[in-house]
Amino acid sequence: MTRLLHAFRRGHWHPSLDTAPLPGPTGTHLALVPEIVAAADRRRWDTVAPGLPPAPTGRRRLLLRALDLFEHGTLDIGGLGPQSGEDFRDALWETAGIPGPLAERWCGMLRSTLTARPEPSPDTALALVSLPGNTFTCLEAVLEQLERSAAVWVRPSRREPLSAARLFAALLAVGWPPERISLYPTEQGALCGLIRLTDRHVVFGGSSLAASVRASAGLTLHGPGRGCALVPEDLGTEAAVDWLLPLIAADSGRFCSNVRTVVTAGPPEPLARALAARLDAMCPELPGEAWPLTAFREPGAAARAARSVPDLMRPGDRLLTRRPPVVETAEGDTYVTAHLVLVDGGPHEPHGRHGPPDHPLLGHEVPFPFAAVVRATGPAAEAIAARSLFVYRPLPAAAARRGTP
């Protein structure tokens, strides 16, 4: 039987005649909100906002209670009915391929990020947060805007809207004013319209999305991170691999902060081969895997994602990981295995320069663990780091990074 996950607007859950199927075998569909409806809701907000009760005080306390329910509680999700914490994890696995250990980790990250952030000063803005489908940890941006803004509109990913809907149900359960939150699943082309309708906008997405959204004074765009790690020549191979493995493989390689480029000042092949062997040892089908992978639920999506790596390889590049690029388990779950490419650095140049800083695989972002290893020093290494929002170095305390997710 088909189930319909509702939108939330004007203080209530709403179905829609315009729907989109969620990935996976559940038969769940998502109610879509046309842009014309969102425009009418903005006009209504401007009318009713002055007469609403004041925004809640003690917002941090309410959000922490909502996160407790988000993680463990039984909540009434619009159109889907009661959903326990276990039901939520099962639904994430069935539709988005997110395994239980990652769901647990990401729930913890939401709480730790909220408690570590200073409480912002509230204002009167109507904020929009447009979420990605790669991880629900980006709900941290929703929590930040809930603390700061008079009202928050959320545009969930059509591939993974369940976490946003569950957060809304948790907010309602702790008494968050329903007129001050809205959940607007939309077609991709409606994003620019939602940006026009709101005062402040937080948008997550890759390079193609970054190019499509119009610049705005109120826009914060979380685009590609192009994370890179700089490996000094005096760092031993074993120590370097131990340091690099979680930077590449943690969180199924789905964060913008994951390392995509390994820049080594020393000979690249010994490091690349050792790192590839460790990545090959990752088996998503085995219970207890230290770095679990997410499964791909959309037909053909795994093959398309994996194909993007060899499509960008140049003559002289070598794919050193040896597992099949796409594997399917006996249960029918499809994964893309970790990939590592040794990039041909070209001839030795004068003054210690190595490496092609413009190679298309340097900073290439895919929804699975992937890294390109290149030898580069001097200006070439600096050019690669300059393109990266996250730059890691093996400092004694931790790998240093520049930028924010």
Short mmCIF file of C-alpha atoms in Angstrom, two decimals, residues 75-217:
data_model
loop_
_atom_site.label_atom_id
_atom_site.label_comp_id
_atom_site.label_asym_id
_atom_site.label_seq_id
_atom_site.Cartn_x
_atom_site.Cartn_y
_atom_site.Cartn_z
CA LEU A 75 6.44 10.56 17.07
CA ASP A 76 3.43 11.14 14.83
CA ILE A 77 4.83 11.82 11.35
CA GLY A 78 2.35 13.48 8.99
CA GLY A 79 0.88 10.89 6.68
CA LEU A 80 3.00 8.04 8.06
CA GLY A 81 1.57 7.81 11.57
CA PRO A 82 3.44 6.81 14.75
CA GLN A 83 7.14 6.16 14.26
CA SER A 84 9.53 4.92 16.96
CA GLY A 85 13.27 5.53 16.94
CA GLU A 86 13.78 1.98 15.67
CA ASP A 87 11.15 2.53 12.96
CA PHE A 88 13.02 5.68 11.90
CA ARG A 89 16.31 3.82 11.54
CA ASP A 90 14.59 1.03 9.59
CA ALA A 91 13.02 3.58 7.25
CA LEU A 92 16.36 5.34 6.68
CA TRP A 93 17.93 2.00 5.78
CA GLU A 94 15.13 0.98 3.43
CA THR A 95 14.84 4.29 1.56
CA ALA A 96 18.26 5.97 1.85
CA GLY A 97 20.56 3.03 2.58
CA ILE A 98 21.84 4.60 5.81
CA PRO A 99 22.94 1.79 8.17
CA GLY A 100 22.13 1.86 11.86
CA PRO A 101 25.66 2.67 13.11
CA LEU A 102 25.78 5.77 10.91
CA ALA A 103 22.31 6.88 12.02
CA GLU A 104 23.42 6.57 15.64
CA ARG A 105 26.61 8.51 14.99
CA TRP A 106 24.83 11.26 13.11
CA CYS A 107 22.20 11.68 15.85
CA GLY A 108 25.05 12.21 18.32
CA MET A 109 26.70 14.72 16.03
CA LEU A 110 23.52 16.81 15.87
CA ARG A 111 23.43 17.09 19.64
CA SER A 112 27.15 17.82 20.07
CA THR A 113 27.10 20.49 17.35
CA LEU A 114 24.10 22.21 18.94
CA THR A 115 25.58 22.28 22.45
CA ALA A 116 28.98 23.47 21.21
CA ARG A 117 27.58 26.47 19.30
CA PRO A 118 27.01 29.82 21.07
CA GLU A 119 23.35 30.74 21.22
CA PRO A 120 22.60 33.36 18.54
CA SER A 121 20.63 36.55 19.06
CA PRO A 122 17.06 36.13 17.72
CA ASP A 123 15.87 38.35 14.87
CA THR A 124 12.74 38.77 12.73
CA ALA A 125 13.90 37.00 9.55
CA LEU A 126 12.03 34.27 7.69
CA ALA A 127 14.81 31.75 7.00
CA LEU A 128 15.07 28.97 4.42
CA VAL A 129 17.26 25.86 4.80
CA SER A 130 17.57 23.66 1.70
CA LEU A 131 18.96 20.27 2.73
CA PRO A 132 21.04 17.69 0.84
CA GLY A 133 20.29 13.98 0.68
CA ASN A 134 23.75 12.70 1.58
CA THR A 135 23.50 13.07 5.39
CA PHE A 136 20.96 14.26 7.93
CA THR A 137 23.67 15.96 10.00
CA CYS A 138 22.95 19.06 7.92
CA LEU A 139 19.85 19.43 10.08
CA GLU A 140 22.28 21.32 12.33
CA ALA A 141 21.64 24.30 10.04
CA VAL A 142 17.91 23.99 10.74
CA LEU A 143 18.58 23.97 14.48
CA GLU A 144 20.74 27.07 14.14
CA GLN A 145 18.05 28.95 12.22
CA LEU A 146 15.37 27.83 14.69
CA GLU A 147 17.35 29.50 17.46
CA ARG A 148 17.94 32.63 15.42
CA SER A 149 14.95 33.27 13.16
CA ALA A 150 11.33 34.30 13.61
CA ALA A 151 10.26 31.45 11.31
CA VAL A 152 12.03 28.70 9.38
CA TRP A 153 11.10 27.04 6.11
CA VAL A 154 12.88 23.75 5.34
CA ARG A 155 13.20 22.26 1.88
CA PRO A 156 14.13 18.58 2.42
CA SER A 157 15.90 16.39 -0.06
CA ARG A 158 13.56 14.32 -2.19
CA ARG A 159 15.95 11.39 -1.71
CA GLU A 160 15.88 11.58 2.10
CA PRO A 161 13.07 13.72 3.56
CA LEU A 162 12.36 11.40 6.51
CA SER A 163 14.83 12.97 8.93
CA ALA A 164 13.51 16.50 8.33
CA ALA A 165 9.91 15.34 8.79
CA ARG A 166 10.85 13.55 12.02
CA LEU A 167 12.56 16.67 13.34
CA PHE A 168 9.38 18.65 12.64
CA ALA A 169 7.31 16.08 14.51
CA ALA A 170 9.73 16.32 17.45
CA LEU A 171 9.50 20.13 17.45
CA LEU A 172 5.72 19.97 17.54
CA ALA A 173 5.83 17.44 20.37
CA VAL A 174 7.87 19.79 22.59
CA GLY A 175 5.58 22.74 21.93
CA TRP A 176 7.37 24.64 19.16
CA PRO A 177 4.88 27.13 17.63
CA PRO A 178 3.58 25.39 14.50
CA GLU A 179 3.03 28.65 12.60
CA ARG A 180 6.77 29.34 12.81
CA ILE A 181 7.96 26.23 10.92
CA SER A 182 7.17 24.88 7.44
CA LEU A 183 8.36 21.83 5.51
CA TYR A 184 8.31 22.42 1.73
CA PRO A 185 9.35 19.43 -0.40
CA THR A 186 9.61 20.78 -3.94
CA GLU A 187 10.91 20.08 -7.39
CA GLN A 188 14.56 21.09 -7.95
CA GLY A 189 13.57 24.04 -10.11
CA ALA A 190 11.56 25.63 -7.28
CA LEU A 191 14.63 26.35 -5.13
CA CYS A 192 15.32 29.74 -6.69
CA GLY A 193 11.71 30.70 -6.04
CA LEU A 194 11.99 29.76 -2.37
CA ILE A 195 15.14 31.85 -2.12
CA ARG A 196 13.25 34.84 -3.54
CA LEU A 197 10.45 34.32 -1.02
CA THR A 198 12.63 34.23 2.11
CA ASP A 199 14.90 36.68 3.91
CA ARG A 200 17.84 34.45 4.76
CA HIS A 201 18.83 31.25 2.97
CA VAL A 202 21.13 28.34 3.83
CA VAL A 203 21.59 26.03 0.84
CA PHE A 204 23.52 22.75 0.66
CA GLY A 205 24.57 21.17 -2.62
CA GLY A 206 27.29 20.28 -5.09
CA SER A 207 28.93 22.18 -7.91
CA SER A 208 25.95 22.08 -10.27
CA LEU A 209 23.61 23.45 -7.62
CA ALA A 210 26.11 26.13 -6.63
CA ALA A 211 26.14 27.33 -10.23
CA SER A 212 22.34 27.41 -10.47
CA VAL A 213 21.37 29.44 -7.42
CA ARG A 214 21.40 33.18 -7.73
CA ALA A 215 23.74 35.17 -5.50
CA SER A 216 21.94 36.93 -2.67
CA ALA A 217 23.07 39.06 0.23
#
